[in-house]
CSV table of C-alpha atoms in Angstrom, one decimal:
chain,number,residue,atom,x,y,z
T,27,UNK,CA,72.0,-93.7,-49.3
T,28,UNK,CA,71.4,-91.2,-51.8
T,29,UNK,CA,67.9,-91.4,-51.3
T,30,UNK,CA,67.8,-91.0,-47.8
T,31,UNK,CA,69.8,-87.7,-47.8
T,32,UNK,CA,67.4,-86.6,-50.8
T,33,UNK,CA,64.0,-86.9,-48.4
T,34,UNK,CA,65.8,-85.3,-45.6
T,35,UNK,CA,66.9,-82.3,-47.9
T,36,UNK,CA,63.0,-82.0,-49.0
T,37,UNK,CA,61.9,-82.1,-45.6
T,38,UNK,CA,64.2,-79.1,-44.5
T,39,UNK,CA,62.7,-77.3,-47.5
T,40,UNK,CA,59.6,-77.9,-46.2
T,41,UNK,CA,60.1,-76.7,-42.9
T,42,UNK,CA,61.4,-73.4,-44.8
T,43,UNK,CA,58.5,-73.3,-46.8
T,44,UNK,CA,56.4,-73.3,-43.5
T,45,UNK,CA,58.4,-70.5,-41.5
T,46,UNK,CA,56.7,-67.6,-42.7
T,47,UNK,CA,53.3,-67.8,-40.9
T,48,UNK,CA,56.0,-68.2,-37.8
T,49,UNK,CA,57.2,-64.8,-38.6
T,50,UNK,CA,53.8,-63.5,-38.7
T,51,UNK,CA,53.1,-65.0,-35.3
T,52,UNK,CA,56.2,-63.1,-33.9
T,53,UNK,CA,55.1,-60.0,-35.2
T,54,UNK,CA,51.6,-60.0,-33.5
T,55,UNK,CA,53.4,-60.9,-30.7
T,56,UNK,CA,55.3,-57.8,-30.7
T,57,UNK,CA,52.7,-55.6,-30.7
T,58,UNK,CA,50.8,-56.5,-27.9
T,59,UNK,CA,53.8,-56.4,-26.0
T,60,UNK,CA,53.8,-52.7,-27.4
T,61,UNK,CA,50.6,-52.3,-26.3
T,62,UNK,CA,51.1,-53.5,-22.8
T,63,UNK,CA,53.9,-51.0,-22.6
T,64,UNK,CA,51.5,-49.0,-23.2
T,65,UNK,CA,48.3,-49.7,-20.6
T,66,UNK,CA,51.2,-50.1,-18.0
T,67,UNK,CA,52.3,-46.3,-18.9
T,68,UNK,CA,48.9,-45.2,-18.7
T,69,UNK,CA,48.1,-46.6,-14.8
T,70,UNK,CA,51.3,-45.0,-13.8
T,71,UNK,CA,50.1,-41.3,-15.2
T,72,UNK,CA,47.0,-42.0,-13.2
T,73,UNK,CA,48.3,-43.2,-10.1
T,74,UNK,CA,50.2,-40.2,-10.0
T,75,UNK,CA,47.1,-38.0,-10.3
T,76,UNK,CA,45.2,-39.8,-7.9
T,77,UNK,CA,48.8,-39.0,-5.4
T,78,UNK,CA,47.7,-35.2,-6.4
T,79,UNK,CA,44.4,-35.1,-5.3
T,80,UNK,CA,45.0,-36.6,-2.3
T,81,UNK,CA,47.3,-34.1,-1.7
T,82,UNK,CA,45.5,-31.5,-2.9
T,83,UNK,CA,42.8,-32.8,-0.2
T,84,UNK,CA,45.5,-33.4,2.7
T,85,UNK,CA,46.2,-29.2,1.9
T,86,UNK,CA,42.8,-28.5,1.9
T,87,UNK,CA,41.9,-30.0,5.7
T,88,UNK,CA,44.8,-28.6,7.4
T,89,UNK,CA,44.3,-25.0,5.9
T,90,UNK,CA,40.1,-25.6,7.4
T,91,UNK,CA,41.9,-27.0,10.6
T,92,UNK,CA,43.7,-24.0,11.0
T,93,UNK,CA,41.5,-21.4,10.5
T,94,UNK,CA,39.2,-23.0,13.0
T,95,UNK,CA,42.3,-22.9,14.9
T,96,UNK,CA,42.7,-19.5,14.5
T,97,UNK,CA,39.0,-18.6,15.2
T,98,UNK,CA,39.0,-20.0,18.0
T,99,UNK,CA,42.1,-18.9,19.6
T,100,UNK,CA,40.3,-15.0,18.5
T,101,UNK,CA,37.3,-16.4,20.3
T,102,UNK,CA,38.8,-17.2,23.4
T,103,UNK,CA,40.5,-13.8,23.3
T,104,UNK,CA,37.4,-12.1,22.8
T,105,UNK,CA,36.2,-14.1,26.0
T,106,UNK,CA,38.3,-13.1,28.0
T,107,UNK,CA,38.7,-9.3,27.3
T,108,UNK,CA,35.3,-9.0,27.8
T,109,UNK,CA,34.9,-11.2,31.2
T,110,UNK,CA,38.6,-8.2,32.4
T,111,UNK,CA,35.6,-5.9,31.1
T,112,UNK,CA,32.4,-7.2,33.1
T,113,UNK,CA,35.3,-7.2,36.0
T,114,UNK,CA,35.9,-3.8,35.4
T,115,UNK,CA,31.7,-2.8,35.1
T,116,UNK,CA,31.4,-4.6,38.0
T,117,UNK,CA,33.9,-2.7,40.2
T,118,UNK,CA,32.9,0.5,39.0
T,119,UNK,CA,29.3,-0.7,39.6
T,120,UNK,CA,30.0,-1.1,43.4
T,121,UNK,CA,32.3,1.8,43.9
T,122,UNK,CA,29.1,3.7,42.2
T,123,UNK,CA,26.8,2.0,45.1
T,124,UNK,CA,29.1,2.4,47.9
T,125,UNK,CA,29.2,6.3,47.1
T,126,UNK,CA,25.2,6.3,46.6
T,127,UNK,CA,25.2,4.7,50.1
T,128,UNK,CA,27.0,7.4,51.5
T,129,UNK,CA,25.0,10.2,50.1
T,130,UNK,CA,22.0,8.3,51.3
T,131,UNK,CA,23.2,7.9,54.9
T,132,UNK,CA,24.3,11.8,54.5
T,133,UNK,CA,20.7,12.9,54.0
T,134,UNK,CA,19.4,11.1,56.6
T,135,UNK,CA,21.8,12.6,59.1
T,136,UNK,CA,20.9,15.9,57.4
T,137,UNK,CA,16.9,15.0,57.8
T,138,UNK,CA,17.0,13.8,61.0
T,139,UNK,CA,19.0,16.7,62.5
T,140,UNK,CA,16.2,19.2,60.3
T,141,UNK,CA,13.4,16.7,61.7
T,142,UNK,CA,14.6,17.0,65.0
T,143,UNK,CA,15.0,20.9,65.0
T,144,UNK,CA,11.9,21.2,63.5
T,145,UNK,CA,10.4,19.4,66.1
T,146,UNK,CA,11.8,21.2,68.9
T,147,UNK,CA,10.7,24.2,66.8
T,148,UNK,CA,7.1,23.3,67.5
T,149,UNK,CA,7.5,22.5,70.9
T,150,UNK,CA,8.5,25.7,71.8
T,151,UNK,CA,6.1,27.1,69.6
T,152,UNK,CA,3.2,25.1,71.2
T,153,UNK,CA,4.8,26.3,74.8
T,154,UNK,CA,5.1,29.8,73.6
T,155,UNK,CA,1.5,30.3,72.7
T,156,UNK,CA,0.5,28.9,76.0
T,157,UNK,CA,2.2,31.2,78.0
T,158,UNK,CA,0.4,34.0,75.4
T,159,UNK,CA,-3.3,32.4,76.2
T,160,UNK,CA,-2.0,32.8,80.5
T,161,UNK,CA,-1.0,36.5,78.9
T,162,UNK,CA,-4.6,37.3,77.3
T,163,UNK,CA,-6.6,35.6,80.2
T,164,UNK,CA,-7.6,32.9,78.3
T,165,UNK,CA,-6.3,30.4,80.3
T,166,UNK,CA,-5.3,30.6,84.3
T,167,UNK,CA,-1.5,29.2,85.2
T,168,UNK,CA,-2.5,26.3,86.9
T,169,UNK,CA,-4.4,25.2,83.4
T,170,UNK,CA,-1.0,26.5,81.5
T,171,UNK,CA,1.0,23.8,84.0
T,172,UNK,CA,-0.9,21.5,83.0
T,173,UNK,CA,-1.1,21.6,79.3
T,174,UNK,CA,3.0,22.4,79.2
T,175,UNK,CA,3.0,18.9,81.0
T,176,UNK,CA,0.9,17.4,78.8
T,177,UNK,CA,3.5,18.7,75.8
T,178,UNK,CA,6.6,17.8,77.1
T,179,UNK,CA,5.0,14.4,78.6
T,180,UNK,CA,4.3,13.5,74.5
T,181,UNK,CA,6.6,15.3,72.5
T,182,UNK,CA,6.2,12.6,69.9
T,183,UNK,CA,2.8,12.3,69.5
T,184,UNK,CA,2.5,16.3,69.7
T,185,UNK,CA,4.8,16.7,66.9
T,186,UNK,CA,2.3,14.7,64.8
T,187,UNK,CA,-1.0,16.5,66.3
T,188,UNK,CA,0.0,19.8,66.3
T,189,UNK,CA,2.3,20.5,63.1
T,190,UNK,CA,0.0,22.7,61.7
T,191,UNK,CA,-0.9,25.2,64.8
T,192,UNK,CA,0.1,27.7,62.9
T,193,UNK,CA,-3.1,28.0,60.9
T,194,UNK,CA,-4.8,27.8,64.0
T,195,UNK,CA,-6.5,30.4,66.2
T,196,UNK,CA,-5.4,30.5,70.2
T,197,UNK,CA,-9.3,29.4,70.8
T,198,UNK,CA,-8.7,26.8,68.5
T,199,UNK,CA,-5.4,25.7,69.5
T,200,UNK,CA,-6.7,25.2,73.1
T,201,UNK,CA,-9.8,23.3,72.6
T,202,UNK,CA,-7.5,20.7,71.0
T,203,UNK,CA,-4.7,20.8,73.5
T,204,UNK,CA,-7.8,20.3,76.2
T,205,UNK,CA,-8.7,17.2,73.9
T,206,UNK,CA,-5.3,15.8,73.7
T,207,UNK,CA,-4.7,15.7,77.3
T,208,UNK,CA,-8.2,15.0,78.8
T,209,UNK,CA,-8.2,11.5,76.5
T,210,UNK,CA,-6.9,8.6,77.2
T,211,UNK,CA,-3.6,7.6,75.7
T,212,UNK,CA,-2.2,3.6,75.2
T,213,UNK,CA,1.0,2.8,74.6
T,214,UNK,CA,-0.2,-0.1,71.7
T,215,UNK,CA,2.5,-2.8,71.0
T,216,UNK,CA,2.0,-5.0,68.0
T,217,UNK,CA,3.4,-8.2,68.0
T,218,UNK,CA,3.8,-9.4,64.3
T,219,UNK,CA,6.2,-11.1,61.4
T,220,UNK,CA,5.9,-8.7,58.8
T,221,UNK,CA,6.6,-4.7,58.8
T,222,UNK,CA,7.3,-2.7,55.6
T,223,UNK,CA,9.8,-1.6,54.9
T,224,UNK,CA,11.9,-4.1,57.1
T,225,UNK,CA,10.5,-7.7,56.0
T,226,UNK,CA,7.7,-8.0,53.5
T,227,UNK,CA,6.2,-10.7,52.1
T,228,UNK,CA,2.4,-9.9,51.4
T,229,UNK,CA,-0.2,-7.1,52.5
T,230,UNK,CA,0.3,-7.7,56.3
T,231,UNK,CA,3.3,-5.8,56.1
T,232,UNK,CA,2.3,-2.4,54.6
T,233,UNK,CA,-1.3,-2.8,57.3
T,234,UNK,CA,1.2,-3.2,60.6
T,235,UNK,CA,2.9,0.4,59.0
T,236,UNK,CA,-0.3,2.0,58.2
T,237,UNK,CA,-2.2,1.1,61.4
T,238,UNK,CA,1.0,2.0,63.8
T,239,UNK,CA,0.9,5.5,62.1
T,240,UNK,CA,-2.8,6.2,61.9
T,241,UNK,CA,-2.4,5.4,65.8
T,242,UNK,CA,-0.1,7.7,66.0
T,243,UNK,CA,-1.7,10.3,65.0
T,244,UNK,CA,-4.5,10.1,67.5
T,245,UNK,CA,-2.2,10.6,69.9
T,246,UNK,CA,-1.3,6.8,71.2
T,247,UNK,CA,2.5,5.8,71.8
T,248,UNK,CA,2.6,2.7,69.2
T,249,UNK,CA,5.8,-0.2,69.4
T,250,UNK,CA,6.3,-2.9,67.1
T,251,UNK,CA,8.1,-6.5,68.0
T,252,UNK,CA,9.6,-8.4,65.4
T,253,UNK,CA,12.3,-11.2,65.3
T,254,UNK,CA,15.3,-10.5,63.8
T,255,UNK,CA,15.5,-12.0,60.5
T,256,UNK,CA,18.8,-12.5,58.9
T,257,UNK,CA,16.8,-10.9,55.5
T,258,UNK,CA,15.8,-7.6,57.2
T,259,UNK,CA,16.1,-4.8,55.3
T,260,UNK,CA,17.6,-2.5,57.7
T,261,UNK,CA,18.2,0.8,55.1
T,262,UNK,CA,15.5,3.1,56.5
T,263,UNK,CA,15.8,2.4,59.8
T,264,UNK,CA,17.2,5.1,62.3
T,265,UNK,CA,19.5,4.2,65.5
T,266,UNK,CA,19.9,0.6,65.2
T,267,UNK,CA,21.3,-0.2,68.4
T,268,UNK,CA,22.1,-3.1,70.5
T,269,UNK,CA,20.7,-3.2,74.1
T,270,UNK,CA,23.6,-4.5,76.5
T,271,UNK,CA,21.5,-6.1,78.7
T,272,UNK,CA,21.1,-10.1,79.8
T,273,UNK,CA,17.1,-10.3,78.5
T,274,UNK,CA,15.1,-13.7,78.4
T,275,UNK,CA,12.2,-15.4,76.9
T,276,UNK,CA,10.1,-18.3,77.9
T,277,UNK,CA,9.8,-20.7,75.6
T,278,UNK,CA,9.2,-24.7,75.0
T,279,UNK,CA,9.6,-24.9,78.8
T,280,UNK,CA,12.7,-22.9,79.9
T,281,UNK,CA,14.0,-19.5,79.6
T,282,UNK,CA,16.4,-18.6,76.6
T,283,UNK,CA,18.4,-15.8,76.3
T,284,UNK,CA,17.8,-13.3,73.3
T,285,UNK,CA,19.7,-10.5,71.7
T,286,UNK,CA,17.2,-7.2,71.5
T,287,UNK,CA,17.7,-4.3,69.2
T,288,UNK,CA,15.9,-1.3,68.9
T,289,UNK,CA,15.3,1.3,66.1
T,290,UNK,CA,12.8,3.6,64.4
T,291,UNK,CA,11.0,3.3,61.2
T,292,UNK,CA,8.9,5.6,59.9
T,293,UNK,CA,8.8,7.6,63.5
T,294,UNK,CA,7.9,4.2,65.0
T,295,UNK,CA,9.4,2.4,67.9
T,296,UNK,CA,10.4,-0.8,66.7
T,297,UNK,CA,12.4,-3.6,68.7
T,298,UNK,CA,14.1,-7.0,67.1
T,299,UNK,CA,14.9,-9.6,69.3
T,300,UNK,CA,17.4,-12.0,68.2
T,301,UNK,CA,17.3,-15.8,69.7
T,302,UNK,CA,20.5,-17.4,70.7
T,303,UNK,CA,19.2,-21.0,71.3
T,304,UNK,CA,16.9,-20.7,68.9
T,305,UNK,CA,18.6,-18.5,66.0
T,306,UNK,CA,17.7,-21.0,63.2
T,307,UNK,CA,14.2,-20.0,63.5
T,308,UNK,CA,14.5,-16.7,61.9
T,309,UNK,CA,18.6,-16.7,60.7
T,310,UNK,CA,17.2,-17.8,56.7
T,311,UNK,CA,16.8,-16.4,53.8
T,312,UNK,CA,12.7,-16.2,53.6
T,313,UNK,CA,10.6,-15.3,55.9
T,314,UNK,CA,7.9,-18.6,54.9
T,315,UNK,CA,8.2,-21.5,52.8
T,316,UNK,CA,10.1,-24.1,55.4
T,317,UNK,CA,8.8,-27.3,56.5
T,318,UNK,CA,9.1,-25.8,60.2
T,319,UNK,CA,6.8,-22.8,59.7
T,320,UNK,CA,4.0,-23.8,61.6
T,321,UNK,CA,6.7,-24.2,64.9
T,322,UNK,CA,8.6,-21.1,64.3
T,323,UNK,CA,5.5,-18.7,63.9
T,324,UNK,CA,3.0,-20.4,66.3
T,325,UNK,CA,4.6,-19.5,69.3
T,326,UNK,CA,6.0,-16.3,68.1
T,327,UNK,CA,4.5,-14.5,71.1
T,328,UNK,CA,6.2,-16.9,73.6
T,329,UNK,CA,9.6,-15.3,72.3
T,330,UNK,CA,9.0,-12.6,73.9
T,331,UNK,CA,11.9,-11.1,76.2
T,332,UNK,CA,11.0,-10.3,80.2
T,333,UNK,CA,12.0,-7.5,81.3
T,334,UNK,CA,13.7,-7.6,84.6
């Protein structure tokens, strides 16, 4: 019995004996629970910087997003003061044409009233020094009847002859008043779809105003018939009036009705007739360029109005 309590008091030495390296175990232990304290510390500092920059970022987009904001709400105000502004050009603009437009139609009312004075200036003046070539002999009265005839049968196409008899001698004067009413006078009408300044698309235009003046000049009475496009340019034309009358045309078959109006241009006689059946002929924009040219313009002539 003695024994067996001995052995078991040797082996509990033993087991002292053996404790240390145990302790040393525990120690190690300790420290890397130290040091995990520490590498957990550490994540935590830089999670919270990574919260910081993204922060920092979040600050950053919303001050771009409103200063975009913000230039574009300047823009927009910039947008729209200047469209109040082109408004504003814009009126003044038209008020600036409207008033041009009156001056303009002012001096021609002031030009044709001189035009017209002046012409009945040379009228008399032409009658005048035919009365003084009956005073001097040159003439006899039943020659002077004639010749005043002849002046107040043309006063158009004398106002264009004889507006420089002034520089002119009575012999002089009277051999060409003796040529003016011994030829033979036409009353020309061109039929055409061009005539500057009215509607002008190429060089037929400005011949049809050339040739109706030139024949003017020599003394023939010259009329030009044009339809009545919806793009005439109607600014230099004088007495623009509408003839109240029920005027027809024949054309594809039958007899259509037409609207006529007549003016001057350029001291010639120039009439528009309007179709009322066929008003989308000339009621465009252009003059050319439609698949139906060939039909509108070929039997131009056959729109002619009969007078009755």
């Amino acid at each position: 019995m003695e024994s067996v309590i001995n052995s078991a008091i040797l082996s509990l030495t033993g087991f002292s004996k053996s404790n240390p390296p145990i302790h040393h175990q525990k120690a190690v232990k300790a420290r890397r629970t130290v040091c995990c304290s520490l590498s957990s510390s550490s994540t935590s500092k830089n999670s919270n910087d990574g919260g910081d920059a993204n922060g920092l970022l979040k600050e950053e987009e919303e001050e771009k997003y409103n200063d975009i904001w913000e230039l574009f709400k300047e823009a927009q105000q910039n947008i729209l003061y200047l469209n109040k502004q082109r408004l504003v050009a814009v009126e003044e603009l038209n008020k600036a044409n409207r008033e041009k437009q009156l001056l303009l139609d002012k001096i021609q009312q002031s030009e044709a009233v001189n035009k017209l004075g002046n012409e009945q200036s040379l009228w008399w003046e032409l009658l005048l020094r035919i009365d003084s070539m009956v005073l001097t002999g040159l003439i006899d009265s039943a020659e002077a009847s004639g010749l005043r005839k002849t002046v107040m049968g043309n006063k158009f196409s004398v106002a264009l002859v004889f507006f420089n008899i002034r520089q002119k001698t009575d012999a002089e004067l009277l051999a060409k008043l003796r040529h003016f009413s011994d030829k033979n006078v036409f009353h020309i009408i061109q039929i055409c779809t061009e005539m500057e300044p009215l509607v002008s698309v190429g060089s037929l235009s400005s011949y049809v105003t050339g040739l109706s003046k030139a024949l003017q000049k020599k003394g023939h009475m010259v009329e030009v018939i044009l339809p009545k496009y919806a793009c005439l340019d109607l600014t230099e034309m004088q007495g623009l009036r509408e003839i109240e009358a029920e005027l027809y045309s024949y054309f594809n078959g039958q007899l259509h009705g037409n609207r006529i109006w007549t003016g001057i241009v350029h001291g010639i006689g120039v009439t528009l007739i309007q179709p009322l059946y066929y008003s989308s002929f000339f009621d465009r924009e252009r003059v050319y360029g439609y698949s139906d040219d060939f039909e509108r313009q070929k039997d131009w002539p056959g729109h002619l109005f009969l007078r009755e």
